[in-house]
Amino acid sequence: MTPPNILIYLLRRDLRLEDNPIFHAAATDAAKTYTHLLPVYAFPAQQIEVSGFIPEDSEEKSPYPEARSSIGKFWRCGPHRAKFIAESVWELKETLGNVGSGLEVRVGMLSDVLKDLLAGFKFNGKGVNIAAVWMTAEEGVEEKLDEKDCKTICDAAGVDFKLWKDEKYFVDDDDVPLKDISELPDVFTTYRKLVEPLLNAPRALLPTPAKGTLPPLPPMSIIPPQSPPFVIPNSYEDLESSLLSPVSQSPLPTFPLRPSSMPPSPTLHGGSQAAQSRLLHLLESGAITTYKDTRNDLMGADYSVRLSSYLSQGCITARQIHNSLVSFESGDSNLPSCASTPGFGKGETDGTSAVRYELLWRDYMRLCTRKYDALLFSIGGFRRDFSQPWTTPSTDPASSAALARFLNGTTGTGLIDASQRELAHTGYTSSRARQNVANFLAKHLELDWRLGAEWYEYALEDYDVSSCWGNWQYVAGVGNDPRGDGRSFNPIKQSWDYDPKGEYCRAWIVELGGVGEDNGGLELSPGECFQAWTMAKERQVCLGIQGLEWVRTPLKPIEFTVERKQKGARRADAVDGQGYRGGRGAGRGAPMAQHRGRGGGYPGGGAYSAGGAPYGGGGPYGGGPVYGGGGGYGGGGPYGGGYITYNTRGDWNPRGNEPPRGPSLRGRGGNGGRWGRGGYGPRIRGPAEGHPNGAVADAGVDGQSTTA
Ligand SMILES: Cc1cc2nc3c(=O)[nH]c(=O)nc-3n(C[C@H](O)[C@H](O)[C@H](O)COP(=O)(O)OP(=O)(O)OC[C@H]3O[C@@H](n4cnc5c(N)ncnc54)[C@H](O)[C@@H]3O)c2cc1C
């Protein structure tokens, strides 16, 4: 018998059989010389903690450092996503088994896994030849490094290596009209115009390999086993527990209480079949038809598509979604269950068009990563703006308490806390909530935005390197937002706009729940849900929340009353620097220091000044426990002299490449930074009068619904 000639396919985020260029090629290539196909998925040790794959009775330790983030030291993949990936991998293994193939699961650095496989095949004495190693190209520093390492290993072994184009995006790379990635516009709208009309932009789907068309797996007897100390489980249950055991203990100081009845949300199971079911449900239920109106909601089962986790792991492609939309729009008879759904057969609707538009954002974020490479992880972002007054617990101990409360969902700002608690419990939070949370961390708490991105990397089920870090940059004002640093949300105004009855806050902040039942019939106003500190003391006592830290000392009390809310102010609110407080930059320095709690509170004239009373004169917010203590931004002090230690990835350091930072990032002699210069006034567009109540402007931009 001729010895096997094996093609190895290293899967990463292309966990599907359908619309998959490599499986398609392997099934249809008439000229192929390989006799067997070995699909392999390796849980990447630098991104997912793999020590749980070492048997308990083993004395060996993992050869890899813990898969933790570099600044916050969070696990890089938390339990929600780990489970989702495990489900997706297992489903693909079964799907491939059903068509006469299979999937080998491994753990470790991809390069180690490949090296071990090649060596194992070479030295097993069966005369096996490796015809080639194929994998799909991805963006991201680590991902590129893996590709490079795999190529080097193949070159050294004399094995052909091929990197395939990643085809899971909306617009095919070959159809993006750019000669070079450096030409990618830094404004999404400009990019969108290059590829419109979106209805015609995606390429056709690739056919799914039928049963028996893929080359068979090599005989199990010749496939090299996983290298010790790791052992690959034989059942899904064991796979899941190996992945979850190291990361299941929450890094939160206090894990948020779970609502007794969980708010409505789809239960997502990993894998491409579940992705297709979800898509069909969206079409049948009419959720796609109403999508444009619901997409910014905060709560419910179908207000947004909830396909991001599937897209992130490649369980579904953007063009598969597009293709289903086209079938729906054309009234395809293959969708009989949609026959009575509004919009069916009516061509492109606002809803279907809005989904395409959002999917293009994902393409764009990924192209930005290609363009800017390691700047994705730089504190200065794509803009290389190192002027922001951000702190981290390592440089400012006071910020440690603020960060802990942010993570816990106990800041005292309802929208932020509800979102953080939802995230902790489910691995998901809406796009609108994400924007507010990111804005709150970077602009209101002035914490290093990368802590937030790292937290999302840990907590999100749908984490995607480009979408996560690109959006955090965008909201923090150092990414590809045309307004740059000039955009900020008032989370209270946002709450009134998107959670007008306070239901979202009540649903996740358990301490506010049960209202009207257990609390003497006490009904909370939405404003009380948004900021419990505004509640009268006796009402706090009634609810039993009067002693809670987030009620007593909110991190960021924001004065905002619905009566004073500007009419029709749901979208863009301010113009050309006329100032949000009428202060117009009058603060010049002092407000900054006092904002940080040097004792004076929020005196008149600065960014938070116009209303005066609540923040003035050393009131309740000066000298607070979190921001108290001074030092901080004034006079050089701890932040002077430019530190260059950001963005190392600990022992891994895969994303390093932080550009050198100028001196004196923080120590500009206490000129007050952003707040002291009159807040956001000079750079924000909106009505000349400015926001009547808001400490900070709400924002919306030129039809970019990530922020509008
Ligand atoms: C701070 C921040 C962090 C984010 N991190 C991630 C992340 O790690 N992974 C991720 O997939 N998305 C991320 N997003 C984008 C967006 O919030 C999610 O894609 C969306 O909420 C997922 O829910 P959905 O599938 O119901 O999408 P919908 O809101 O219904 O949108 C449809 C699809 O369009 C794409 N999309 C929509 N908005 C964006 C956007 N701003 N950027 C990129 N793609 C977009 C997604 O693929 C999404 O599934 C982030 C946004 C912010 C503001």
Coordinates of C-alpha atoms in Angstrom, one line a residue, residues 138-141 144 178 180-188 190-191 194 363-376 381-384 466 473 479-480 657:
E138 CA -5.9 36.4 10.1
E139 CA -5.2 39.8 11.3
G140 CA -3.7 40.5 14.8
V141 CA -0.1 40.5 15.9
K144 CA 0.5 36.8 12.3
L178 CA -7.2 49.8 -2.4
D180 CA -2.2 49.0 -0.6
I181 CA -3.6 48.9 3.0
S182 CA -2.0 52.2 3.7
E183 CA -4.7 53.7 1.5
L184 CA -7.4 52.6 3.9
P185 CA -9.4 55.7 4.9
D186 CA -9.3 56.6 8.6
V187 CA -13.0 57.4 8.4
F188 CA -15.5 54.5 8.2
T190 CA -15.2 57.1 3.4
Y191 CA -14.4 53.4 3.3
L194 CA -15.6 52.8 -1.6
D363 CA -14.7 44.4 8.0
Y364 CA -13.5 47.9 8.6
M365 CA -12.2 47.2 12.1
R366 CA -10.3 44.3 10.8
L367 CA -8.7 46.3 7.9
C368 CA -7.7 48.9 10.5
T369 CA -5.8 46.2 12.3
R370 CA -4.1 45.3 9.1
K371 CA -3.1 48.9 8.5
Y372 CA -2.0 49.8 12.0
D373 CA -0.8 46.4 13.3
A374 CA 0.5 46.6 16.9
L375 CA -0.8 50.2 17.3
L376 CA -4.1 48.3 17.9
G381 CA -4.0 54.1 19.5
F382 CA -4.0 54.5 15.8
R383 CA -3.7 58.3 16.3
R384 CA -0.5 57.9 18.3
S466 CA -10.0 43.9 15.9
Q473 CA -9.8 52.9 20.8
G479 CA -8.8 55.4 17.2
N480 CA -10.5 56.0 14.0
N657 CA 6.0 47.1 19.6

